Amino acid sequence: MRRHIFWVLTAAILALACHVAYLLFVPSRSFSLAIDRALGEDHRNRFVLLDTAAQLRLVPSASSEHVVGICKFNVSEGPVRVTAKLPDGFWSFAVYTIRGRQVYAINDTQADTDTFSVELSQDKGLLSQILGAGEDTNDVIGDNIGWRIAITETQGLAVLWLAVADPLLRKEAEDVVKQSRCVRLDGAT
């Protein structure tokens, strides 16, 4: 009798472990695959404007008149800079980890500018910060002062969303947003 109870309990614990593993890993992986399908082959550290179909599939809250640009970045090889150029109007910019956790967000009212840059880097961790290991903060030189964000994960997603009130102005807005860039700081893409 004990042997049967042992195997029933073992099977229940194994089933629970498999269920937890599925819940933790599969949703983020399927989200990453959906992003990869929408962005195409060479998409790492590159700013891409989504077409209307991909935009509606990935960002259900956006309408077909809105303009959505995405940069899937990887900071494991070094910091990445996202430089955005936007027309006048309502827009928002958000940074997410690859698992979907939002780590930063700003909109046109908070930024008070239509051209900005955001430097994304990997978080060094608490122990490294306490011990002072790692590189010091870079000096800011020049007029391109932006925001710096340290991310705990190596991959993530920067999403730029622009509301376009008139469908006839969408092409003009896309032309301005296409000037936005997402590159590693050493210049390699």
Short mmCIF file of N, CA and C in Angstrom, two decimals:
data_model
loop_
_atom_site.label_atom_id
_atom_site.label_comp_id
_atom_site.label_asym_id
_atom_site.label_seq_id
_atom_site.Cartn_x
_atom_site.Cartn_y
_atom_site.Cartn_z
N MET A 1 0.82 -1.20 0.00
CA MET A 1 0.00 0.00 0.00
C MET A 1 0.87 1.26 0.00
N ARG A 2 1.96 1.24 0.78
CA ARG A 2 2.84 2.41 0.84
C ARG A 2 3.45 2.71 -0.53
N ARG A 3 3.75 1.65 -1.26
CA ARG A 3 4.35 1.84 -2.58
C ARG A 3 3.39 2.59 -3.50
N HIS A 4 2.12 2.29 -3.46
CA HIS A 4 1.13 2.96 -4.29
C HIS A 4 0.99 4.43 -3.90
N ILE A 5 0.97 4.70 -2.61
CA ILE A 5 0.87 6.09 -2.14
C ILE A 5 2.11 6.88 -2.57
N PHE A 6 3.28 6.24 -2.46
CA PHE A 6 4.51 6.90 -2.88
C PHE A 6 4.46 7.28 -4.35
N TRP A 7 4.04 6.38 -5.22
CA TRP A 7 4.01 6.67 -6.65
C TRP A 7 2.92 7.67 -7.01
N VAL A 8 1.82 7.65 -6.33
CA VAL A 8 0.77 8.66 -6.57
C VAL A 8 1.28 10.04 -6.19
N LEU A 9 1.92 10.15 -5.03
CA LEU A 9 2.48 11.44 -4.60
C LEU A 9 3.60 11.90 -5.53
N THR A 10 4.45 10.98 -5.96
CA THR A 10 5.52 11.32 -6.89
C THR A 10 4.95 11.83 -8.21
N ALA A 11 3.94 11.15 -8.72
CA ALA A 11 3.31 11.58 -9.98
C ALA A 11 2.64 12.95 -9.82
N ALA A 12 2.01 13.20 -8.68
CA ALA A 12 1.37 14.50 -8.44
C ALA A 12 2.41 15.62 -8.36
N ILE A 13 3.52 15.38 -7.70
CA ILE A 13 4.57 16.40 -7.59
C ILE A 13 5.20 16.65 -8.96
N LEU A 14 5.44 15.61 -9.73
CA LEU A 14 5.99 15.76 -11.07
C LEU A 14 5.02 16.53 -11.98
N ALA A 15 3.74 16.23 -11.88
CA ALA A 15 2.73 16.95 -12.67
C ALA A 15 2.69 18.43 -12.28
N LEU A 16 2.78 18.72 -11.00
CA LEU A 16 2.79 20.11 -10.54
C LEU A 16 4.04 20.83 -11.04
N ALA A 17 5.19 20.19 -10.99
CA ALA A 17 6.43 20.80 -11.48
C ALA A 17 6.36 21.08 -12.97
N CYS A 18 5.81 20.15 -13.76
CA CYS A 18 5.65 20.36 -15.20
C CYS A 18 4.69 21.51 -15.49
N HIS A 19 3.62 21.59 -14.74
CA HIS A 19 2.65 22.65 -14.92
C HIS A 19 3.27 24.02 -14.61
N VAL A 20 4.00 24.13 -13.53
CA VAL A 20 4.66 25.39 -13.16
C VAL A 20 5.69 25.78 -14.21
N ALA A 21 6.48 24.82 -14.69
CA ALA A 21 7.47 25.11 -15.73
C ALA A 21 6.79 25.61 -17.00
N TYR A 22 5.69 25.00 -17.36
CA TYR A 22 4.94 25.43 -18.54
C TYR A 22 4.45 26.86 -18.37
N LEU A 23 3.88 27.18 -17.23
CA LEU A 23 3.36 28.52 -16.98
C LEU A 23 4.46 29.57 -16.96
N LEU A 24 5.64 29.20 -16.50
CA LEU A 24 6.73 30.17 -16.42
C LEU A 24 7.43 30.43 -17.74
N PHE A 25 7.59 29.43 -18.59
CA PHE A 25 8.44 29.57 -19.75
C PHE A 25 7.71 29.66 -21.09
N VAL A 26 6.62 29.01 -21.27
CA VAL A 26 5.97 28.97 -22.58
C VAL A 26 5.37 30.32 -22.99
N PRO A 27 4.66 31.06 -22.13
CA PRO A 27 4.10 32.33 -22.59
C PRO A 27 5.16 33.32 -23.08
N SER A 28 6.28 33.46 -22.38
CA SER A 28 7.31 34.40 -22.82
C SER A 28 7.95 33.93 -24.12
N ARG A 29 8.10 32.64 -24.29
CA ARG A 29 8.69 32.12 -25.53
C ARG A 29 7.75 32.32 -26.70
N SER A 30 6.46 32.11 -26.51
CA SER A 30 5.51 32.31 -27.61
C SER A 30 5.40 33.80 -27.96
N PHE A 31 5.52 34.69 -26.96
CA PHE A 31 5.53 36.13 -27.23
C PHE A 31 6.76 36.50 -28.05
N SER A 32 7.90 35.95 -27.69
CA SER A 32 9.13 36.22 -28.43
C SER A 32 9.03 35.71 -29.87
N LEU A 33 8.43 34.56 -30.08
CA LEU A 33 8.25 34.03 -31.43
C LEU A 33 7.30 34.90 -32.24
N ALA A 34 6.24 35.42 -31.62
CA ALA A 34 5.32 36.31 -32.33
C ALA A 34 6.03 37.59 -32.76
N ILE A 35 6.89 38.11 -31.90
CA ILE A 35 7.66 39.31 -32.25
C ILE A 35 8.61 38.98 -33.41
N ASP A 36 9.28 37.84 -33.34
CA ASP A 36 10.21 37.44 -34.41
C ASP A 36 9.49 37.31 -35.74
N ARG A 37 8.30 36.72 -35.74
CA ARG A 37 7.53 36.60 -36.99
C ARG A 37 7.15 37.96 -37.54
N ALA A 38 6.77 38.89 -36.68
CA ALA A 38 6.33 40.21 -37.13
C ALA A 38 7.50 41.04 -37.66
N LEU A 39 8.69 40.88 -37.07
CA LEU A 39 9.82 41.71 -37.46
C LEU A 39 10.64 41.15 -38.61
N GLY A 40 10.54 39.87 -38.89
CA GLY A 40 11.29 39.30 -40.00
C GLY A 40 12.61 38.70 -39.56
N GLU A 41 13.47 38.44 -40.55
CA GLU A 41 14.72 37.72 -40.32
C GLU A 41 15.71 38.49 -39.44
N ASP A 42 16.24 39.59 -39.95
CA ASP A 42 17.28 40.33 -39.24
C ASP A 42 16.63 41.46 -38.46
N HIS A 43 16.35 41.21 -37.19
CA HIS A 43 15.57 42.17 -36.43
C HIS A 43 16.24 42.62 -35.14
N ARG A 44 17.34 42.04 -34.76
CA ARG A 44 17.96 42.36 -33.49
C ARG A 44 18.61 43.74 -33.55
N ASN A 45 18.31 44.57 -32.56
CA ASN A 45 18.86 45.92 -32.45
C ASN A 45 18.59 46.74 -33.71
N ARG A 46 17.38 46.64 -34.22
CA ARG A 46 16.98 47.39 -35.40
C ARG A 46 15.56 47.89 -35.21
N PHE A 47 15.32 49.16 -35.53
CA PHE A 47 14.00 49.75 -35.38
C PHE A 47 13.18 49.42 -36.62
N VAL A 48 11.97 48.89 -36.41
CA VAL A 48 11.11 48.47 -37.51
C VAL A 48 9.72 49.05 -37.30
N LEU A 49 9.18 49.65 -38.35
CA LEU A 49 7.77 50.07 -38.32
C LEU A 49 6.92 48.87 -38.71
N LEU A 50 5.92 48.59 -37.92
CA LEU A 50 5.04 47.45 -38.21
C LEU A 50 4.02 47.82 -39.27
N ASP A 51 3.72 46.86 -40.14
CA ASP A 51 2.61 47.09 -41.06
C ASP A 51 1.30 46.94 -40.28
N THR A 52 0.21 47.32 -40.88
CA THR A 52 -1.07 47.36 -40.18
C THR A 52 -1.48 46.00 -39.63
N ALA A 53 -1.28 44.94 -40.40
CA ALA A 53 -1.70 43.60 -39.95
C ALA A 53 -0.89 43.15 -38.73
N ALA A 54 0.42 43.30 -38.80
CA ALA A 54 1.27 42.91 -37.66
C ALA A 54 1.00 43.79 -36.45
N GLN A 55 0.75 45.04 -36.71
CA GLN A 55 0.47 45.99 -35.63
C GLN A 55 -0.80 45.60 -34.88
N LEU A 56 -1.84 45.25 -35.59
CA LEU A 56 -3.10 44.86 -34.95
C LEU A 56 -2.98 43.52 -34.23
N ARG A 57 -2.10 42.64 -34.74
CA ARG A 57 -1.90 41.35 -34.11
C ARG A 57 -1.09 41.47 -32.82
N LEU A 58 -0.06 42.31 -32.82
CA LEU A 58 0.82 42.43 -31.66
C LEU A 58 0.36 43.45 -30.64
N VAL A 59 -0.27 44.52 -31.10
CA VAL A 59 -0.73 45.59 -30.21
C VAL A 59 -2.23 45.76 -30.43
N PRO A 60 -3.03 44.95 -29.76
CA PRO A 60 -4.48 44.98 -30.01
C PRO A 60 -5.14 46.31 -29.68
N SER A 61 -4.51 47.11 -28.81
CA SER A 61 -5.12 48.40 -28.45
C SER A 61 -4.89 49.46 -29.52
N ALA A 62 -4.03 49.21 -30.48
CA ALA A 62 -3.77 50.17 -31.55
C ALA A 62 -4.79 49.99 -32.68
N SER A 63 -5.13 51.08 -33.32
CA SER A 63 -6.03 50.99 -34.48
C SER A 63 -5.17 51.00 -35.75
N SER A 64 -5.81 50.82 -36.88
CA SER A 64 -5.07 50.76 -38.14
C SER A 64 -4.48 52.11 -38.52
N GLU A 65 -4.98 53.20 -37.95
CA GLU A 65 -4.44 54.53 -38.25
C GLU A 65 -3.21 54.85 -37.42
N HIS A 66 -3.01 54.17 -36.33
CA HIS A 66 -1.85 54.44 -35.47
C HIS A 66 -0.58 53.94 -36.14
N VAL A 67 0.55 54.48 -35.69
CA VAL A 67 1.85 54.05 -36.18
C VAL A 67 2.58 53.41 -34.99
N VAL A 68 3.06 52.18 -35.19
CA VAL A 68 3.76 51.45 -34.13
C VAL A 68 5.13 51.01 -34.66
N GLY A 69 6.18 51.39 -33.92
CA GLY A 69 7.53 50.97 -34.25
C GLY A 69 8.08 50.14 -33.10
N ILE A 70 8.85 49.11 -33.44
CA ILE A 70 9.38 48.20 -32.42
C ILE A 70 10.86 47.98 -32.65
N CYS A 71 11.58 47.89 -31.55
CA CYS A 71 12.99 47.50 -31.58
C CYS A 71 13.16 46.35 -30.60
N LYS A 72 13.48 45.17 -31.12
CA LYS A 72 13.82 44.04 -30.24
C LYS A 72 15.31 44.14 -30.01
N PHE A 73 15.70 44.42 -28.78
CA PHE A 73 17.11 44.68 -28.49
C PHE A 73 17.73 43.56 -27.67
N ASN A 74 19.06 43.51 -27.73
CA ASN A 74 19.84 42.55 -26.96
C ASN A 74 21.02 43.31 -26.38
N VAL A 75 21.07 43.45 -25.06
CA VAL A 75 22.12 44.22 -24.40
C VAL A 75 23.24 43.32 -23.87
N SER A 76 23.24 42.03 -24.21
CA SER A 76 24.28 41.13 -23.71
C SER A 76 25.65 41.47 -24.32
N GLU A 77 25.67 42.03 -25.51
CA GLU A 77 26.93 42.38 -26.18
C GLU A 77 27.32 43.84 -25.97
N GLY A 78 26.52 44.58 -25.25
CA GLY A 78 26.81 45.99 -24.99
C GLY A 78 25.55 46.81 -25.01
N PRO A 79 25.66 48.08 -24.56
CA PRO A 79 24.48 48.95 -24.51
C PRO A 79 23.89 49.23 -25.89
N VAL A 80 22.61 49.48 -25.90
CA VAL A 80 21.87 49.79 -27.13
C VAL A 80 21.23 51.16 -26.95
N ARG A 81 21.30 51.99 -27.99
CA ARG A 81 20.67 53.31 -27.95
C ARG A 81 19.50 53.34 -28.92
N VAL A 82 18.35 53.77 -28.40
CA VAL A 82 17.17 53.99 -29.22
C VAL A 82 17.01 55.49 -29.36
N THR A 83 17.06 55.98 -30.60
CA THR A 83 16.88 57.39 -30.88
C THR A 83 15.57 57.54 -31.64
N ALA A 84 14.67 58.32 -31.09
CA ALA A 84 13.33 58.46 -31.69
C ALA A 84 13.13 59.87 -32.21
N LYS A 85 12.53 59.94 -33.38
CA LYS A 85 12.12 61.22 -33.97
C LYS A 85 10.65 61.07 -34.31
N LEU A 86 9.84 62.00 -33.79
CA LEU A 86 8.39 61.89 -33.91
C LEU A 86 7.78 63.20 -34.39
N PRO A 87 6.66 63.13 -35.10
CA PRO A 87 5.94 64.35 -35.44
C PRO A 87 5.18 64.85 -34.21
N ASP A 88 4.68 66.07 -34.29
CA ASP A 88 3.86 66.59 -33.20
C ASP A 88 2.62 65.73 -33.06
N GLY A 89 2.23 65.48 -31.84
CA GLY A 89 1.05 64.66 -31.60
C GLY A 89 1.22 63.82 -30.36
N PHE A 90 0.22 62.99 -30.11
CA PHE A 90 0.26 62.13 -28.93
C PHE A 90 1.02 60.86 -29.26
N TRP A 91 2.04 60.56 -28.46
CA TRP A 91 2.81 59.35 -28.62
C TRP A 91 3.21 58.81 -27.25
N SER A 92 3.60 57.54 -27.23
CA SER A 92 4.16 56.95 -26.01
C SER A 92 5.30 56.03 -26.40
N PHE A 93 6.24 55.90 -25.49
CA PHE A 93 7.41 55.04 -25.67
C PHE A 93 7.51 54.18 -24.43
N ALA A 94 7.64 52.86 -24.62
CA ALA A 94 7.72 51.94 -23.48
C ALA A 94 8.79 50.90 -23.75
N VAL A 95 9.45 50.47 -22.67
CA VAL A 95 10.45 49.43 -22.75
C VAL A 95 9.97 48.25 -21.91
N TYR A 96 10.01 47.06 -22.51
CA TYR A 96 9.57 45.83 -21.85
C TYR A 96 10.71 44.82 -21.86
N THR A 97 10.73 43.95 -20.86
CA THR A 97 11.64 42.81 -20.93
C THR A 97 11.03 41.81 -21.90
N ILE A 98 11.81 40.82 -22.31
CA ILE A 98 11.31 39.84 -23.27
C ILE A 98 10.18 39.01 -22.66
N ARG A 99 10.06 39.02 -21.35
CA ARG A 99 8.98 38.30 -20.68
C ARG A 99 7.72 39.16 -20.53
N GLY A 100 7.78 40.41 -21.01
CA GLY A 100 6.60 41.27 -21.01
C GLY A 100 6.47 42.21 -19.83
N ARG A 101 7.46 42.28 -18.95
CA ARG A 101 7.38 43.19 -17.80
C ARG A 101 7.83 44.58 -18.23
N GLN A 102 6.99 45.58 -18.00
CA GLN A 102 7.32 46.95 -18.39
C GLN A 102 8.33 47.52 -17.40
N VAL A 103 9.43 48.08 -17.95
CA VAL A 103 10.46 48.66 -17.09
C VAL A 103 10.57 50.16 -17.25
N TYR A 104 9.96 50.72 -18.29
CA TYR A 104 10.05 52.16 -18.49
C TYR A 104 8.94 52.60 -19.43
N ALA A 105 8.42 53.80 -19.22
CA ALA A 105 7.41 54.36 -20.12
C ALA A 105 7.46 55.88 -20.02
N ILE A 106 7.24 56.53 -21.15
CA ILE A 106 7.17 57.98 -21.19
C ILE A 106 6.26 58.36 -22.36
N ASN A 107 5.62 59.52 -22.25
CA ASN A 107 4.77 59.98 -23.35
C ASN A 107 5.18 61.39 -23.74
N ASP A 108 4.46 61.94 -24.72
CA ASP A 108 4.84 63.25 -25.26
C ASP A 108 4.76 64.37 -24.23
N THR A 109 3.81 64.31 -23.33
CA THR A 109 3.67 65.35 -22.30
C THR A 109 4.81 65.29 -21.30
N GLN A 110 5.19 64.10 -20.87
CA GLN A 110 6.27 63.95 -19.91
C GLN A 110 7.62 64.31 -20.52
N ALA A 111 7.85 63.94 -21.77
CA ALA A 111 9.14 64.18 -22.41
C ALA A 111 9.31 65.63 -22.82
N ASP A 112 8.24 66.28 -23.23
CA ASP A 112 8.25 67.67 -23.68
C ASP A 112 9.20 67.88 -24.86
N THR A 113 9.39 66.84 -25.67
CA THR A 113 10.20 66.93 -26.87
C THR A 113 9.73 65.86 -27.85
N ASP A 114 10.04 66.04 -29.11
CA ASP A 114 9.67 65.05 -30.11
C ASP A 114 10.89 64.31 -30.65
N THR A 115 12.07 64.60 -30.11
CA THR A 115 13.29 63.89 -30.46
C THR A 115 14.02 63.57 -29.18
N PHE A 116 14.30 62.30 -28.95
CA PHE A 116 14.97 61.90 -27.72
C PHE A 116 15.76 60.63 -27.95
N SER A 117 16.60 60.28 -26.99
CA SER A 117 17.33 59.03 -27.05
C SER A 117 17.27 58.34 -25.69
N VAL A 118 17.30 57.03 -25.74
CA VAL A 118 17.28 56.20 -24.54
C VAL A 118 18.41 55.18 -24.66
N GLU A 119 19.26 55.13 -23.67
CA GLU A 119 20.35 54.15 -23.65
C GLU A 119 19.94 52.98 -22.77
N LEU A 120 19.93 51.79 -23.36
CA LEU A 120 19.53 50.57 -22.65
C LEU A 120 20.79 49.76 -22.36
N SER A 121 20.94 49.34 -21.12
CA SER A 121 22.10 48.52 -20.75
C SER A 121 21.66 47.45 -19.77
N GLN A 122 22.53 46.48 -19.57
CA GLN A 122 22.21 45.40 -18.64
C GLN A 122 22.53 45.85 -17.22
N ASP A 123 21.62 45.55 -16.31
CA ASP A 123 21.80 45.87 -14.90
C ASP A 123 22.95 45.03 -14.35
N LYS A 124 23.84 45.68 -13.63
CA LYS A 124 25.01 44.98 -13.11
C LYS A 124 24.70 44.13 -11.89
N GLY A 125 23.57 44.34 -11.27
CA GLY A 125 23.20 43.56 -10.09
C GLY A 125 23.56 44.29 -8.82
N LEU A 126 22.89 43.95 -7.76
CA LEU A 126 23.06 44.62 -6.47
C LEU A 126 24.45 44.40 -5.89
N LEU A 127 24.94 43.18 -5.93
CA LEU A 127 26.25 42.88 -5.35
C LEU A 127 27.35 43.64 -6.08
N SER A 128 27.27 43.71 -7.40
CA SER A 128 28.26 44.43 -8.19
C SER A 128 28.22 45.93 -7.89
N GLN A 129 27.04 46.47 -7.67
CA GLN A 129 26.92 47.89 -7.33
C GLN A 129 27.49 48.18 -5.96
N ILE A 130 27.26 47.29 -5.01
CA ILE A 130 27.76 47.49 -3.64
C ILE A 130 29.28 47.42 -3.61
N LEU A 131 29.83 46.45 -4.32
CA LEU A 131 31.28 46.27 -4.32
C LEU A 131 32.00 47.23 -5.25
N GLY A 132 31.25 47.94 -6.08
CA GLY A 132 31.85 48.92 -6.99
C GLY A 132 32.48 48.29 -8.21
N ALA A 133 32.18 47.04 -8.50
CA ALA A 133 32.74 46.39 -9.68
C ALA A 133 32.03 46.89 -10.93
N GLY A 134 32.68 46.74 -12.05
CA GLY A 134 32.08 47.16 -13.31
C GLY A 134 32.54 48.54 -13.68
N GLU A 135 32.04 49.01 -14.80
CA GLU A 135 32.47 50.30 -15.30
C GLU A 135 31.69 51.42 -14.64
N ASP A 136 32.31 52.58 -14.60
CA ASP A 136 31.65 53.75 -14.04
C ASP A 136 30.67 54.31 -15.06
N THR A 137 29.84 55.22 -14.61
CA THR A 137 28.87 55.85 -15.50
C THR A 137 29.60 56.69 -16.53
N ASN A 138 29.19 56.57 -17.78
CA ASN A 138 29.80 57.35 -18.85
C ASN A 138 29.50 58.82 -18.68
N ASP A 139 30.46 59.66 -19.03
CA ASP A 139 30.21 61.09 -19.02
C ASP A 139 29.32 61.43 -20.20
N VAL A 140 28.40 62.35 -19.99
CA VAL A 140 27.52 62.79 -21.05
C VAL A 140 28.18 63.97 -21.75
N ILE A 141 28.49 63.79 -23.02
CA ILE A 141 29.14 64.84 -23.79
C ILE A 141 28.27 65.14 -24.99
N GLY A 142 28.02 66.38 -25.26
CA GLY A 142 27.25 66.77 -26.43
C GLY A 142 25.83 67.17 -26.07
N ASP A 143 25.04 67.40 -27.10
CA ASP A 143 23.68 67.88 -26.91
C ASP A 143 22.66 66.75 -26.84
N ASN A 144 23.06 65.52 -27.13
CA ASN A 144 22.11 64.41 -27.19
C ASN A 144 21.95 63.77 -25.81
N ILE A 145 21.36 64.51 -24.90
CA ILE A 145 21.13 64.00 -23.56
C ILE A 145 19.79 63.27 -23.56
N GLY A 146 19.81 62.05 -23.08
CA GLY A 146 18.59 61.25 -23.05
C GLY A 146 18.47 60.54 -21.73
N TRP A 147 17.78 59.42 -21.74
CA TRP A 147 17.56 58.66 -20.53
C TRP A 147 18.39 57.39 -20.58
N ARG A 148 18.75 56.89 -19.41
CA ARG A 148 19.49 55.62 -19.30
C ARG A 148 18.65 54.65 -18.49
N ILE A 149 18.54 53.43 -19.02
CA ILE A 149 17.74 52.41 -18.37
C ILE A 149 18.58 51.15 -18.24
N ALA A 150 18.69 50.63 -17.02
CA ALA A 150 19.38 49.37 -16.78
C ALA A 150 18.33 48.27 -16.65
N ILE A 151 18.50 47.20 -17.41
CA ILE A 151 17.52 46.14 -17.49
C ILE A 151 18.12 44.86 -16.92
N THR A 152 17.33 44.12 -16.15
CA THR A 152 17.83 42.91 -15.51
C THR A 152 18.00 41.76 -16.51
N GLU A 153 17.21 41.74 -17.58
CA GLU A 153 17.31 40.69 -18.59
C GLU A 153 18.13 41.19 -19.77
N THR A 154 18.65 40.28 -20.57
CA THR A 154 19.50 40.68 -21.69
C THR A 154 18.72 41.09 -22.93
N GLN A 155 17.49 40.63 -23.07
CA GLN A 155 16.69 40.97 -24.24
C GLN A 155 15.43 41.70 -23.82
N GLY A 156 14.93 42.50 -24.74
CA GLY A 156 13.70 43.22 -24.45
C GLY A 156 13.12 43.83 -25.71
N LEU A 157 12.14 44.66 -25.49
CA LEU A 157 11.39 45.25 -26.58
C LEU A 157 11.12 46.72 -26.28
N ALA A 158 11.48 47.59 -27.20
CA ALA A 158 11.16 49.01 -27.09
C ALA A 158 10.03 49.29 -28.08
N VAL A 159 8.93 49.84 -27.60
CA VAL A 159 7.75 50.06 -28.43
C VAL A 159 7.44 51.55 -28.48
N LEU A 160 7.35 52.06 -29.69
CA LEU A 160 7.01 53.46 -29.92
C LEU A 160 5.64 53.48 -30.59
N TRP A 161 4.67 54.14 -29.95
CA TRP A 161 3.30 54.17 -30.45
C TRP A 161 2.91 55.61 -30.69
N LEU A 162 2.38 55.91 -31.86
CA LEU A 162 1.98 57.27 -32.23
C LEU A 162 0.53 57.23 -32.71
N ALA A 163 -0.29 58.06 -32.10
CA ALA A 163 -1.69 58.17 -32.53
C ALA A 163 -1.77 59.15 -33.70
N VAL A 164 -2.41 58.72 -34.76
CA VAL A 164 -2.62 59.57 -35.93
C VAL A 164 -4.11 59.80 -36.05
N ALA A 165 -4.52 61.06 -35.91
CA ALA A 165 -5.96 61.38 -35.90
C ALA A 165 -6.60 61.21 -37.26
N ASP A 166 -5.88 61.57 -38.31
CA ASP A 166 -6.43 61.53 -39.66
C ASP A 166 -5.71 60.46 -40.47
N PRO A 167 -6.41 59.49 -41.03
CA PRO A 167 -5.76 58.44 -41.82
C PRO A 167 -4.93 58.99 -42.99
N LEU A 168 -5.28 60.16 -43.49
CA LEU A 168 -4.53 60.75 -44.59
C LEU A 168 -3.13 61.21 -44.15
N LEU A 169 -2.94 61.42 -42.85
CA LEU A 169 -1.65 61.87 -42.34
C LEU A 169 -0.75 60.71 -41.91
N ARG A 170 -1.24 59.48 -42.04
CA ARG A 170 -0.44 58.32 -41.61
C ARG A 170 0.88 58.22 -42.37
N LYS A 171 0.88 58.39 -43.67
CA LYS A 171 2.10 58.27 -44.48
C LYS A 171 3.12 59.32 -44.05
N GLU A 172 2.68 60.53 -43.82
CA GLU A 172 3.58 61.61 -43.36
C GLU A 172 4.18 61.28 -42.00
N ALA A 173 3.35 60.77 -41.11
CA ALA A 173 3.84 60.38 -39.78
C ALA A 173 4.83 59.23 -39.87
N GLU A 174 4.56 58.24 -40.74
CA GLU A 174 5.49 57.13 -40.92
C GLU A 174 6.84 57.61 -41.43
N ASP A 175 6.84 58.58 -42.34
CA ASP A 175 8.10 59.09 -42.88
C ASP A 175 8.96 59.73 -41.79
N VAL A 176 8.33 60.40 -40.84
CA VAL A 176 9.08 61.00 -39.74
C VAL A 176 9.58 59.92 -38.78
N VAL A 177 8.72 58.97 -38.42
CA VAL A 177 9.08 57.93 -37.45
C VAL A 177 10.15 57.00 -38.03
N LYS A 178 10.21 56.83 -39.35
CA LYS A 178 11.22 55.98 -39.97
C LYS A 178 12.64 56.49 -39.73
N GLN A 179 12.78 57.72 -39.31
CA GLN A 179 14.09 58.28 -38.99
C GLN A 179 14.61 57.81 -37.63
N SER A 180 13.78 57.13 -36.88
CA SER A 180 14.18 56.60 -35.58
C SER A 180 15.15 55.44 -35.77
N ARG A 181 16.05 55.26 -34.81
CA ARG A 181 17.08 54.23 -34.91
C ARG A 181 17.19 53.44 -33.61
N CYS A 182 17.73 52.24 -33.73
CA CYS A 182 18.01 51.37 -32.60
C CYS A 182 19.31 50.65 -32.93
N VAL A 183 20.43 51.05 -32.30
CA VAL A 183 21.73 50.48 -32.60
C VAL A 183 22.53 50.24 -31.33
N ARG A 184 23.46 49.32 -31.41
CA ARG A 184 24.42 49.17 -30.32
C ARG A 184 25.30 50.40 -30.30
N LEU A 185 25.77 50.77 -29.13
CA LEU A 185 26.55 52.01 -29.01
C LEU A 185 27.87 51.97 -29.76
N ASP A 186 28.43 50.80 -30.00
CA ASP A 186 29.66 50.74 -30.77
C ASP A 186 29.39 50.87 -32.27
N GLY A 187 28.10 50.97 -32.65
CA GLY A 187 27.72 51.21 -34.03
C GLY A 187 27.32 49.96 -34.78
N ALA A 188 27.63 48.77 -34.27
CA ALA A 188 27.24 47.54 -34.95
C ALA A 188 25.77 47.26 -34.71
N THR A 189 25.09 46.70 -35.68
CA THR A 189 23.68 46.39 -35.50
C THR A 189 23.48 44.93 -35.20
#
